[in-house]
mmCIF file of C-alpha atoms in Angstrom:
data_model
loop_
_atom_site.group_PDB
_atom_site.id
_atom_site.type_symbol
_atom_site.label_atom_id
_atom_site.label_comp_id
_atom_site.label_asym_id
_atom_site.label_seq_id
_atom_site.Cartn_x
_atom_site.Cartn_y
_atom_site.Cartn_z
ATOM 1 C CA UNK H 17 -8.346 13.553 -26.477
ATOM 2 C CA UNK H 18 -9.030 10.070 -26.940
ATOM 3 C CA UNK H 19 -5.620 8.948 -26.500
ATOM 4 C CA UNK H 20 -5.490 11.113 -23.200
ATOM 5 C CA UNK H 21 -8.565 9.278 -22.097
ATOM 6 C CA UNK H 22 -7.244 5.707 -22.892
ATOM 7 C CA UNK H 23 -3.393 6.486 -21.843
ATOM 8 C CA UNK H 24 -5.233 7.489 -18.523
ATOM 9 C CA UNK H 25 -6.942 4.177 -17.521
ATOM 10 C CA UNK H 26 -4.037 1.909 -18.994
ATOM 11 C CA UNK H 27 -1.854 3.564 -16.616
ATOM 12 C CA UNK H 28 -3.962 3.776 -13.568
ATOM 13 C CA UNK H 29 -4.557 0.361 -14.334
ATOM 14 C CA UNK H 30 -0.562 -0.048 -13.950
ATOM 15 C CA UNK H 31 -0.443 1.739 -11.126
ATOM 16 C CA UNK H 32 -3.004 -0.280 -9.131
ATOM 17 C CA UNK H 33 -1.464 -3.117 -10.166
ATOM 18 C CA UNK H 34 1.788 -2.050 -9.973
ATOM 19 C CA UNK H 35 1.064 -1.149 -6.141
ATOM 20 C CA UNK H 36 -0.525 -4.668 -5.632
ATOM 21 C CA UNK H 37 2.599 -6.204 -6.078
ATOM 22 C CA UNK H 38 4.552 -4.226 -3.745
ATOM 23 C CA UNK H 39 2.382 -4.590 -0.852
ATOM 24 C CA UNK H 40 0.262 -3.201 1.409
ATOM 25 C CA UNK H 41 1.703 -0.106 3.440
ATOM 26 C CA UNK H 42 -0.096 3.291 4.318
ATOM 27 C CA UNK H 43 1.962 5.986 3.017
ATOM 28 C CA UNK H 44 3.672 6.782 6.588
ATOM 29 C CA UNK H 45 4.492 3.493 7.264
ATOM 30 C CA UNK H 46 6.737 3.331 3.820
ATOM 31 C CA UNK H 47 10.186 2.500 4.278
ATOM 32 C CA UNK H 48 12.573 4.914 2.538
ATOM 33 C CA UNK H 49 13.168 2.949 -0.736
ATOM 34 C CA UNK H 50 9.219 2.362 -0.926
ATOM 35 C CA UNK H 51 8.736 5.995 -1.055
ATOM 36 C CA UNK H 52 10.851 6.993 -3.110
ATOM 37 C CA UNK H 53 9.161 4.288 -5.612
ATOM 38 C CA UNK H 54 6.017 5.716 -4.748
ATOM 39 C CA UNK H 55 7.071 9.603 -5.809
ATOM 40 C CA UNK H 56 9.134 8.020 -8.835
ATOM 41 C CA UNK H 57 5.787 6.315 -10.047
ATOM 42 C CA UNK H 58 3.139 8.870 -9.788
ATOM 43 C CA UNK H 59 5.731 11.423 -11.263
ATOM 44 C CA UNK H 60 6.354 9.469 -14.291
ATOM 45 C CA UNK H 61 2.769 8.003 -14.720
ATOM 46 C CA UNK H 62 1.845 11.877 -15.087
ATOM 47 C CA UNK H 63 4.435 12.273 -18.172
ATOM 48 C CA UNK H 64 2.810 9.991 -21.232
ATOM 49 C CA UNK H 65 -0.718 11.150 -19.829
ATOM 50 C CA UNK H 66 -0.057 15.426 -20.292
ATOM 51 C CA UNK H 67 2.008 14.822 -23.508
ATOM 52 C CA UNK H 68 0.498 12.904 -26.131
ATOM 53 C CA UNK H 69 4.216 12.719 -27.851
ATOM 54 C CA UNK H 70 5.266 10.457 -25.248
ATOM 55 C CA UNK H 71 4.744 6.964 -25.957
ATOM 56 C CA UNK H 72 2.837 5.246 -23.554
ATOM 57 C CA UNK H 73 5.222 2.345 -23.622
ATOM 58 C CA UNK H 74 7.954 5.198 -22.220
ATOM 59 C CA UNK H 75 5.667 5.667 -19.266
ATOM 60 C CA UNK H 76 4.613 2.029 -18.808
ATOM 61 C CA UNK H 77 8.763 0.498 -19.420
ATOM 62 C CA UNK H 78 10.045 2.948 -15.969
ATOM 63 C CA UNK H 79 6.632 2.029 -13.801
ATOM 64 C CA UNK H 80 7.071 -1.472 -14.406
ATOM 65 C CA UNK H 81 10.847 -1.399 -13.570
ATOM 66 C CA UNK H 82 10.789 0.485 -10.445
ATOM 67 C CA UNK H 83 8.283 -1.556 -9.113
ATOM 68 C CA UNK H 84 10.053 -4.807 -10.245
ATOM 69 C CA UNK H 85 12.954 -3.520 -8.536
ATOM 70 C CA UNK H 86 11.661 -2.326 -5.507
ATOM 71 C CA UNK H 87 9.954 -5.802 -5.356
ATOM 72 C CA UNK H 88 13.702 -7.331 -5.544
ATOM 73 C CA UNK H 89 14.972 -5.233 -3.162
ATOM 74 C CA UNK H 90 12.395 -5.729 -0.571
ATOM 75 C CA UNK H 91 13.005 -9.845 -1.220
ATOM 76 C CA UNK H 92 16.603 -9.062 -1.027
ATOM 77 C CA UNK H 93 16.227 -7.220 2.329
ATOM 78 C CA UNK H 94 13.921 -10.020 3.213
ATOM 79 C CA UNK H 95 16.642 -12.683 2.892
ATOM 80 C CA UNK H 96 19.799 -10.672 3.718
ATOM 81 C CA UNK H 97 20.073 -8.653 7.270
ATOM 82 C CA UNK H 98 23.048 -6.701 5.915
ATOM 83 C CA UNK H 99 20.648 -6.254 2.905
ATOM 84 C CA UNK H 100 17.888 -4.756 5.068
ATOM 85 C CA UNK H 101 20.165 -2.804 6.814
ATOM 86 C CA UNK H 102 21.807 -1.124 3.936
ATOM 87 C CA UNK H 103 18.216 -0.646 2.355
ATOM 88 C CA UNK H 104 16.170 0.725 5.521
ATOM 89 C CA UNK H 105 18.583 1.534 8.015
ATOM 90 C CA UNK H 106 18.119 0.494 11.658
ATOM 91 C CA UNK H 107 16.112 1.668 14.236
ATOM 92 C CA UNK H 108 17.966 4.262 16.297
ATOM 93 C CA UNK H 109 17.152 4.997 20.214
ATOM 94 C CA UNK H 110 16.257 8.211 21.018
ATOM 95 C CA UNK H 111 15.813 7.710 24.447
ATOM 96 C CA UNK H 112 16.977 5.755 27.510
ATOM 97 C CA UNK H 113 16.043 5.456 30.932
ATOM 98 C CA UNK H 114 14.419 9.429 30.723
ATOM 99 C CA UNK H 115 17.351 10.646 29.461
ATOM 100 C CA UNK H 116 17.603 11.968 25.356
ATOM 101 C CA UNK H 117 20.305 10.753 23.451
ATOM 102 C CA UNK H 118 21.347 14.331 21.409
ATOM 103 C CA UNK H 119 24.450 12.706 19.384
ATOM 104 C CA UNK H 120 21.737 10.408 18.047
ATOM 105 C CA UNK H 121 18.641 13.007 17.705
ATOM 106 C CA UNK H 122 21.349 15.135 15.921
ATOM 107 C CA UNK H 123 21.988 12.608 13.347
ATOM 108 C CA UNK H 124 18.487 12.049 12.703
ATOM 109 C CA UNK H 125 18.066 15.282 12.299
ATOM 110 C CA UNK H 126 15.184 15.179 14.539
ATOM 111 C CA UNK H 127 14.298 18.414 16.691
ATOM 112 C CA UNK H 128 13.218 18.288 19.965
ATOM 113 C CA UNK H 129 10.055 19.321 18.858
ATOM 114 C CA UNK H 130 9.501 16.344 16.763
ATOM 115 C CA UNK H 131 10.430 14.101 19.472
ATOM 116 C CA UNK H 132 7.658 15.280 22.003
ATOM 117 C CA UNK H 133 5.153 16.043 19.259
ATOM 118 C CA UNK H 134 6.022 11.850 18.284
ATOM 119 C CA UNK H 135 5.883 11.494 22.095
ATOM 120 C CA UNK H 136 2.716 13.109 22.253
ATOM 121 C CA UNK H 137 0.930 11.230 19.704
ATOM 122 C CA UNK H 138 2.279 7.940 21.503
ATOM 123 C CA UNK H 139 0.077 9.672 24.773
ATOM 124 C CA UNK H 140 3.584 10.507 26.437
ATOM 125 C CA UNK H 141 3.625 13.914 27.648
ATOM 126 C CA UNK H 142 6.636 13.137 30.054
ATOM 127 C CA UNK H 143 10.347 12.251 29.022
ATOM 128 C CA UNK H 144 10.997 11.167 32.435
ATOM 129 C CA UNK H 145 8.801 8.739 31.739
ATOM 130 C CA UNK H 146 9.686 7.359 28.890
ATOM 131 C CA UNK H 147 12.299 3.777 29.449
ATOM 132 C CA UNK H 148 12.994 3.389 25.481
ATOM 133 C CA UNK H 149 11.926 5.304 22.582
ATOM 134 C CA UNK H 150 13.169 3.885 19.267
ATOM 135 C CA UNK H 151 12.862 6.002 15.806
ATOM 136 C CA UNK H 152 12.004 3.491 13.561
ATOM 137 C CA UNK H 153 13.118 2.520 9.504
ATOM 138 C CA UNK H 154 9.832 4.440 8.667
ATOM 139 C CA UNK H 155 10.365 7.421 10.799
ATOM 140 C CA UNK H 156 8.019 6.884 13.429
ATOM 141 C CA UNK H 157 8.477 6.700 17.233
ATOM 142 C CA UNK H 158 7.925 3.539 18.954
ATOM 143 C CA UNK H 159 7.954 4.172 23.084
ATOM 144 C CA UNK H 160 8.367 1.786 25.710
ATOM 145 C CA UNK H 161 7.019 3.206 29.090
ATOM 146 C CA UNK H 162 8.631 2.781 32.474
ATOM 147 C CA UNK H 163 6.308 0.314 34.628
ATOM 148 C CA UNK H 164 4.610 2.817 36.710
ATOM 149 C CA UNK H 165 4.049 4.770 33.671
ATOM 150 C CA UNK H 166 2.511 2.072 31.485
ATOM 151 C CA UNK H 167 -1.061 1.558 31.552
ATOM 152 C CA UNK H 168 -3.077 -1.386 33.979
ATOM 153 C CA UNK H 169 -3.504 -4.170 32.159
ATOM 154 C CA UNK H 170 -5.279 -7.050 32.712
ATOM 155 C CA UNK H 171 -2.222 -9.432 32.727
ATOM 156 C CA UNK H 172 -1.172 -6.978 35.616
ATOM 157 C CA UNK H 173 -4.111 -7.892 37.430
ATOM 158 C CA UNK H 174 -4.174 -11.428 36.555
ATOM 159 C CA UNK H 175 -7.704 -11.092 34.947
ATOM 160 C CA UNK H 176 -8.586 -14.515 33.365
ATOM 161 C CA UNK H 177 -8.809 -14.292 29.767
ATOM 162 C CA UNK H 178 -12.039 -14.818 28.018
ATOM 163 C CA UNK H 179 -10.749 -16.720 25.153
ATOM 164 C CA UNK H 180 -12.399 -17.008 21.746
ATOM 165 C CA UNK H 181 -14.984 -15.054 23.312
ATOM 166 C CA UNK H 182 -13.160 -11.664 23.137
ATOM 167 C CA UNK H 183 -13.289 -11.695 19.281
ATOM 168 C CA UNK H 184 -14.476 -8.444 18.111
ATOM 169 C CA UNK H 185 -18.032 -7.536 16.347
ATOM 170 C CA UNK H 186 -18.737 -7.970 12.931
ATOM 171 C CA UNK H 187 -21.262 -6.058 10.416
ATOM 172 C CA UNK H 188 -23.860 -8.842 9.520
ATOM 173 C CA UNK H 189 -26.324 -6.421 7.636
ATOM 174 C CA UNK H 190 -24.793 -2.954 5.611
ATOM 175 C CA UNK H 191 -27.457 -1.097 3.934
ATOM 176 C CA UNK H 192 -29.766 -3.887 3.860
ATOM 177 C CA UNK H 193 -27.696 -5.862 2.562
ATOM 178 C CA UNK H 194 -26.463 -9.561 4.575
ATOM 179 C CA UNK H 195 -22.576 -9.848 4.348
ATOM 180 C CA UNK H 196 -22.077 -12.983 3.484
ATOM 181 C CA UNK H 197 -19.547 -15.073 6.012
ATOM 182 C CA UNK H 198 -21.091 -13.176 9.035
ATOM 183 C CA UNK H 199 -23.639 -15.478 10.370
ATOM 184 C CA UNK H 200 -21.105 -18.365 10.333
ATOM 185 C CA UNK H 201 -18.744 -15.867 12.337
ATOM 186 C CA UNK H 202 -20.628 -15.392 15.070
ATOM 187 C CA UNK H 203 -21.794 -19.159 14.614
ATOM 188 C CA UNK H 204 -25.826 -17.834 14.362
ATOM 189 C CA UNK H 205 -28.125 -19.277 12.140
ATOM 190 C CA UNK H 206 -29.911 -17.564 9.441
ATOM 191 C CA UNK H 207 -33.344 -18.454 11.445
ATOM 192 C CA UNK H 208 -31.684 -16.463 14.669
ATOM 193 C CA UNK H 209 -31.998 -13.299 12.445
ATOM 194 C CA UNK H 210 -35.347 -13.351 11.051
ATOM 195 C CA UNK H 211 -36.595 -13.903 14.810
ATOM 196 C CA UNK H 212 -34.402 -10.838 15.813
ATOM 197 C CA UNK H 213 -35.593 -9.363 13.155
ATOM 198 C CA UNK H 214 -38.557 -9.856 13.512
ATOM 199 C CA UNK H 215 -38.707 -8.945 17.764
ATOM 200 C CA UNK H 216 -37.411 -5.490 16.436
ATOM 201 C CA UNK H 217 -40.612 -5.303 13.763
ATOM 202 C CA UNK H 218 -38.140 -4.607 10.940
ATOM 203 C CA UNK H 219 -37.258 -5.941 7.640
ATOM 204 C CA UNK H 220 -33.846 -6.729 6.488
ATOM 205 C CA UNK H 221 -33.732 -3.914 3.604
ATOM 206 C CA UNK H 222 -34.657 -1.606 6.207
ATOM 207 C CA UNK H 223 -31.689 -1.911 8.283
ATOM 208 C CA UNK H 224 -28.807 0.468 8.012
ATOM 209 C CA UNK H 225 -26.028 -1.243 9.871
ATOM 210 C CA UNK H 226 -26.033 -4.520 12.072
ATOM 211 C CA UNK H 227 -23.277 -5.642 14.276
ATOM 212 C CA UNK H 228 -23.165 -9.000 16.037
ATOM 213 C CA UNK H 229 -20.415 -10.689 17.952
ATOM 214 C CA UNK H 230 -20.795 -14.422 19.104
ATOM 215 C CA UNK H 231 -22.133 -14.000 22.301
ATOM 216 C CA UNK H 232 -25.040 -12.740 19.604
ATOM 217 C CA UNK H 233 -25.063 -9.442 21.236
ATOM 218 C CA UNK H 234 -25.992 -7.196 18.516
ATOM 219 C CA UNK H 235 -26.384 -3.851 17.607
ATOM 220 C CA UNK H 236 -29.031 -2.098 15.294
ATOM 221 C CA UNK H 237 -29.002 0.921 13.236
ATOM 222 C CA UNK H 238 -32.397 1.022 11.349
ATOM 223 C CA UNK H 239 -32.276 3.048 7.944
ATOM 224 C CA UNK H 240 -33.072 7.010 8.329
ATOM 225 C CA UNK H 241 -36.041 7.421 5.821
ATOM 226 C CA UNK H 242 -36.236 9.872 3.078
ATOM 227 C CA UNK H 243 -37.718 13.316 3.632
ATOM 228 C CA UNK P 1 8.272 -15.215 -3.084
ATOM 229 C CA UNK P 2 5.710 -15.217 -5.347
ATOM 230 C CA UNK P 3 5.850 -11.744 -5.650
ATOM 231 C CA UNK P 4 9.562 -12.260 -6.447
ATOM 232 C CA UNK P 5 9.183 -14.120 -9.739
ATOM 233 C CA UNK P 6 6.504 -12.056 -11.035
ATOM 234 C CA UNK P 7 8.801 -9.246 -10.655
ATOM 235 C CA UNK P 8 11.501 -11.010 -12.624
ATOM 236 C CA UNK P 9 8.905 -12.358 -15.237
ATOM 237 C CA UNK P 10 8.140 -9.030 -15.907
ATOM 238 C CA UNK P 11 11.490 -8.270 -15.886
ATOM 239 C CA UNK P 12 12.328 -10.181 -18.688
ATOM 240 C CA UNK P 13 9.402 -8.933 -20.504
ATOM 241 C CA UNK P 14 10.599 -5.421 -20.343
ATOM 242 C CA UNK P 15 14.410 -6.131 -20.949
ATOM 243 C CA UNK P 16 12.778 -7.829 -24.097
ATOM 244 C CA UNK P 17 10.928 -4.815 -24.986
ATOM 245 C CA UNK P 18 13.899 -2.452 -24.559
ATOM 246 C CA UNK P 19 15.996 -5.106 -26.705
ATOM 247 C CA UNK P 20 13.262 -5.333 -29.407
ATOM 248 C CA UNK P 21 12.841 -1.303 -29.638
ATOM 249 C CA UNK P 22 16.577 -1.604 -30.166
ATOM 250 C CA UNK P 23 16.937 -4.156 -32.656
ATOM 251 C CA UNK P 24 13.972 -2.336 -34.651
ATOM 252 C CA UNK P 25 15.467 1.035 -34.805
ATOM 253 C CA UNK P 26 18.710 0.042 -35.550
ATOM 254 C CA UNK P 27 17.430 -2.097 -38.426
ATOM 255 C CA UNK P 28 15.641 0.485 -39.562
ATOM 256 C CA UNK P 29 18.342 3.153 -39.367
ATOM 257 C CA UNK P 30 20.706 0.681 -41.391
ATOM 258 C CA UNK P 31 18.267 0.648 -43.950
ATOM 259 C CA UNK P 32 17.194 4.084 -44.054
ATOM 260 C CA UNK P 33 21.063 5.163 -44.430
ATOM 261 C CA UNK P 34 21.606 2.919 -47.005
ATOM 262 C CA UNK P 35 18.489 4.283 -49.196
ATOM 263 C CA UNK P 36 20.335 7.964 -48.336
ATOM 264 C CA UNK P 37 23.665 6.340 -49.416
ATOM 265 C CA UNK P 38 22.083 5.239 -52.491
ATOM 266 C CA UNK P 39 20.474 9.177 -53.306
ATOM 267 C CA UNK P 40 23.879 10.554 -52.257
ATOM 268 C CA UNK P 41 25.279 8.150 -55.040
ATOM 269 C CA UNK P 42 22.948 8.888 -57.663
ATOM 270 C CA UNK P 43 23.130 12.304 -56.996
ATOM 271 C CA UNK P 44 26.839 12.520 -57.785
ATOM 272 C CA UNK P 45 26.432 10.542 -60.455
ATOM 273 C CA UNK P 46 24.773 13.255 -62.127
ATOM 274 C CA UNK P 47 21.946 11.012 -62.723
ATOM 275 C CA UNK P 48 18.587 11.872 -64.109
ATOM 276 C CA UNK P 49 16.945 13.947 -61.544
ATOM 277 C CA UNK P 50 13.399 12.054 -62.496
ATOM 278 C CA UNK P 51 14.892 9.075 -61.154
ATOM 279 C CA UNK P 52 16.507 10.621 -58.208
ATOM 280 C CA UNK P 53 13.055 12.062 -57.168
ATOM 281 C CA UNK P 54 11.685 8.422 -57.357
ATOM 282 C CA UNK P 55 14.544 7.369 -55.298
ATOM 283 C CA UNK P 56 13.346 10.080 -52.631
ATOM 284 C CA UNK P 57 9.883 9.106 -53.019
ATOM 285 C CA UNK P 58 10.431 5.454 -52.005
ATOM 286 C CA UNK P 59 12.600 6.844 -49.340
ATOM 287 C CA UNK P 60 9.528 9.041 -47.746
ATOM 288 C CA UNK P 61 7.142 6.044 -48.137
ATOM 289 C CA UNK P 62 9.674 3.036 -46.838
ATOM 290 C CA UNK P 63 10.003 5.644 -44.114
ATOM 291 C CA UNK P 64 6.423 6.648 -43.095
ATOM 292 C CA UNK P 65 5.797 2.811 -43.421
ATOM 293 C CA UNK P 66 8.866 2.112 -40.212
ATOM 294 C CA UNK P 67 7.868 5.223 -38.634
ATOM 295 C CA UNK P 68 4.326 3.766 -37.338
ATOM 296 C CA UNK P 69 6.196 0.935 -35.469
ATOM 297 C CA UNK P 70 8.676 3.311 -34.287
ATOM 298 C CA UNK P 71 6.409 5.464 -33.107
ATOM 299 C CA UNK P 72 5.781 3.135 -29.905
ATOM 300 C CA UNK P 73 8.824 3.244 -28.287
ATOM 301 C CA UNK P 74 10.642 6.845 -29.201
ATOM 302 C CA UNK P 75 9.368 10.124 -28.540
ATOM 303 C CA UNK P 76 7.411 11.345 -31.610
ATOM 304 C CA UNK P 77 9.034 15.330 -32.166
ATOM 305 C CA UNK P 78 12.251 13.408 -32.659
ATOM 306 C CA UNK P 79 10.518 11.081 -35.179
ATOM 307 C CA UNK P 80 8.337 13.971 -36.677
ATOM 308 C CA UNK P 81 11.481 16.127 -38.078
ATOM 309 C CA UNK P 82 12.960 12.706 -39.687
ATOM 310 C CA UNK P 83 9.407 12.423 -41.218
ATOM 311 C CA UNK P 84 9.068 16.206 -41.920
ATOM 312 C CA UNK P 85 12.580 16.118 -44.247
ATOM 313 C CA UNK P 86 11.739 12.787 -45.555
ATOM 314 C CA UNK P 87 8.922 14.358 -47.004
ATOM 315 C CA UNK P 88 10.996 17.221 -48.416
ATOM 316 C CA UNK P 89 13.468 14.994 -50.085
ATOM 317 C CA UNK P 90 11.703 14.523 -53.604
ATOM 318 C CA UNK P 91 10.819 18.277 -54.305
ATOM 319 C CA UNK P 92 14.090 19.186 -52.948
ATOM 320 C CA UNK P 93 15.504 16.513 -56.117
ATOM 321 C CA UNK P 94 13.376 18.792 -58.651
ATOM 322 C CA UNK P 95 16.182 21.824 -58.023
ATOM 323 C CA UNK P 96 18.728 22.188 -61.076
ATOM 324 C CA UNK P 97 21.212 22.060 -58.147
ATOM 325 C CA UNK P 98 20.869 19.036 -55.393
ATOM 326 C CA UNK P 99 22.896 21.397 -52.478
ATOM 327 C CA UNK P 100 19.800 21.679 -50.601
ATOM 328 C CA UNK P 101 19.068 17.911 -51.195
ATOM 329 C CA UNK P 102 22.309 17.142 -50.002
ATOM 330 C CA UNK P 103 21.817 19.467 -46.614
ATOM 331 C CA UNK P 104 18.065 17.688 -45.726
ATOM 332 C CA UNK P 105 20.081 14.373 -46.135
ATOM 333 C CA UNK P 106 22.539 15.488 -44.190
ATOM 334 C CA UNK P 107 19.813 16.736 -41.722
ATOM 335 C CA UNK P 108 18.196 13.296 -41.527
ATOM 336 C CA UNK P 109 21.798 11.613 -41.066
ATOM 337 C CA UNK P 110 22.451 13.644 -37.773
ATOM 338 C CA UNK P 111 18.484 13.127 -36.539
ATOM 339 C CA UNK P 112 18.945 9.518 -37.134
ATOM 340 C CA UNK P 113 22.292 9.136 -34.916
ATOM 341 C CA UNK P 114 20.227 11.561 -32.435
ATOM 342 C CA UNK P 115 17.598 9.287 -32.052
ATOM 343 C CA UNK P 116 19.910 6.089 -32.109
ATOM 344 C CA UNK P 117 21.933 7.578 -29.226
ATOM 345 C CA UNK P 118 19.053 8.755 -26.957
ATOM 346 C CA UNK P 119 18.288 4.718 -27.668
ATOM 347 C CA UNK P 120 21.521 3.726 -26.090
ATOM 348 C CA UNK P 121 22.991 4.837 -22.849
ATOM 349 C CA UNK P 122 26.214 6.765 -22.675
ATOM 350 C CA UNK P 123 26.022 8.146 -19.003
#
């Protein structure tokens, strides 16, 4: 059982590492040859772990080299445009000017339910209002709307941009704890949140969550007490 | 491109493995054949079979002693049947007749070819 337990944490130690030095991707935003690393691995990782007369070494030999080689690949693919195209395909329009391009939908296999449930999760609920829609290396729908279809912006309007300003919240305190880096972020002062502290009659330890962006608008969640 | 020459470093390291698991078994397979030559030899020699089942002894141990490297890089059934007839060999040698000496020899011949072609690959 030992070995079990041991084999167990070498490997997901692989694993983790192994994954490291491919990247960072979410699952659905894998490219083909990334996923079929990604089955290859936790297939094989399972083999050495459930039978104790495989040698770790044959578990840790095909990890290593599919994830070597998928590293390779992707710098190949990186360098090399016939490369990448050989590896990942292209992106394929779906859709021009409204109108659905079957030939192409066919040989994607891709069903016209697919197409308007991808459509839908891209908030299109029209075709005819739809100027491009590209399937993409990963499989997932990009859309370009037609102008009256696309949503106001403000370079539309011509709003005047607010800059630095516009950069989002951060968490200063989680769980009573100060994230360090966060003060400096919002370019406050240690000092600024004792006093806001303080205003608010609470204690650092007893704050749940603390946001602050650098107009030092902040928000405070205090911590929900034990019953 | 960092990324990149890790991926060959380790590369390297596991072409050396695979080349070093190689090496290992076939030197071991070249020695283990010749001990079995050498029992084969003495055997038709019509040698005394007290010295024959010291042969087969030292076979079993210079065995069991290879087998624990081995053991890291090849499956272990395929490792336990060499070690299972190894072990056979000197009480086999007691018989009057060596026939079913000469069949476990044979045995361990064709297991260690087995494992030296899963080693190597043939398609």
């Amino acid at each position: 059982m030992f070995t079990i337990f041991i084999k167990t944490i070498i490997l997901y130690a692989l694993i983790v590492f192994g994954l490291r030095i491919m990247g960072k991707r979410q699952l659905g935003e894998l490219q083909p040859s990334e996923f079929v690393v990604t089955i290859l691995v936790s297939n094989i990782a399972t083999l050495p772990i459930e039978d104790v007369d495989i040698p770790l070494l044959a578990g840790i030999l095909p990890i290593l080299t599919l994830v070597c080689f998928e590293v390779m690949m992707s710098t190949l693919s990186l360098k090399s445009r016939r490369a990448r195209k050989i590896i990942s395909g292209s992106p394929k329009i779906v859709i021009r000017d409204g109108a659905i391009d079957q030939k192409q939908l066919k040989e994607l296999r891709f069903s016209i339910d697919d197409l308007m449930e991808e459509l839908r999760q891209n908030s299109v609920f029209d075709i005819t209002d739809v100027a491009f829609a590209v399937v993409e290396t990963t499989g997932k729908l990009s859309v370009y709307q037609k102008f009256e279809a696309r949503n106001v912006t403000s370079k539309m309007l011509n709003l005047p941009s607010a800059g630095e300003e516009t950069a989002p919240p951060m968490v200063v305190i989680s769980d009573g704890v100060l994230i360090p880096g966060s003060l400096e972020y919002c370019n406050l002062r240690p000092e600024w949140l004792q006093k806001t502290l303080k205003e608010k009659n609470l204690a650092q330890k007893e704050v749940f969550l603390m946001t602050c962006n650098r107009q030092a608008d902040f928000h405070l969640v205090k911590k929900e007490r034990r019953a | 491109m960092k990324r990149f020459y890790t991926a060959i470093v380790i590369m390297a390291f596991i072409l050396g493995v695979c080349s070093y698991s190689l090496i290992l078994f076939r030197t071991t397979k070249t020695q283990m054949v010749q001990k079995l030559d050498a029992i084969q030899t003495a055997v038709a020699a019509q040698t005394d079979s007290g010295e024959v089942q010291a042969m087969c002894a030292e076979y079993a141990e210079l065995w069991n002693e290879k087998e624990k490297h081995l053991i890291r890089f090849i499956r272990h059934p395929q490792l336990d049947d060499i070690t299972a007839q190894s072990a056979e060999l000197q009480y086999l040698a007691m018989d009057d007749g060596y026939s079913h000496l000469l069949a476990a020899i044979a045995r361990i011949r064709i297991n260690l070819d087995r494992v030296g072609g899963a080693e190597v690959f043939f398609g």
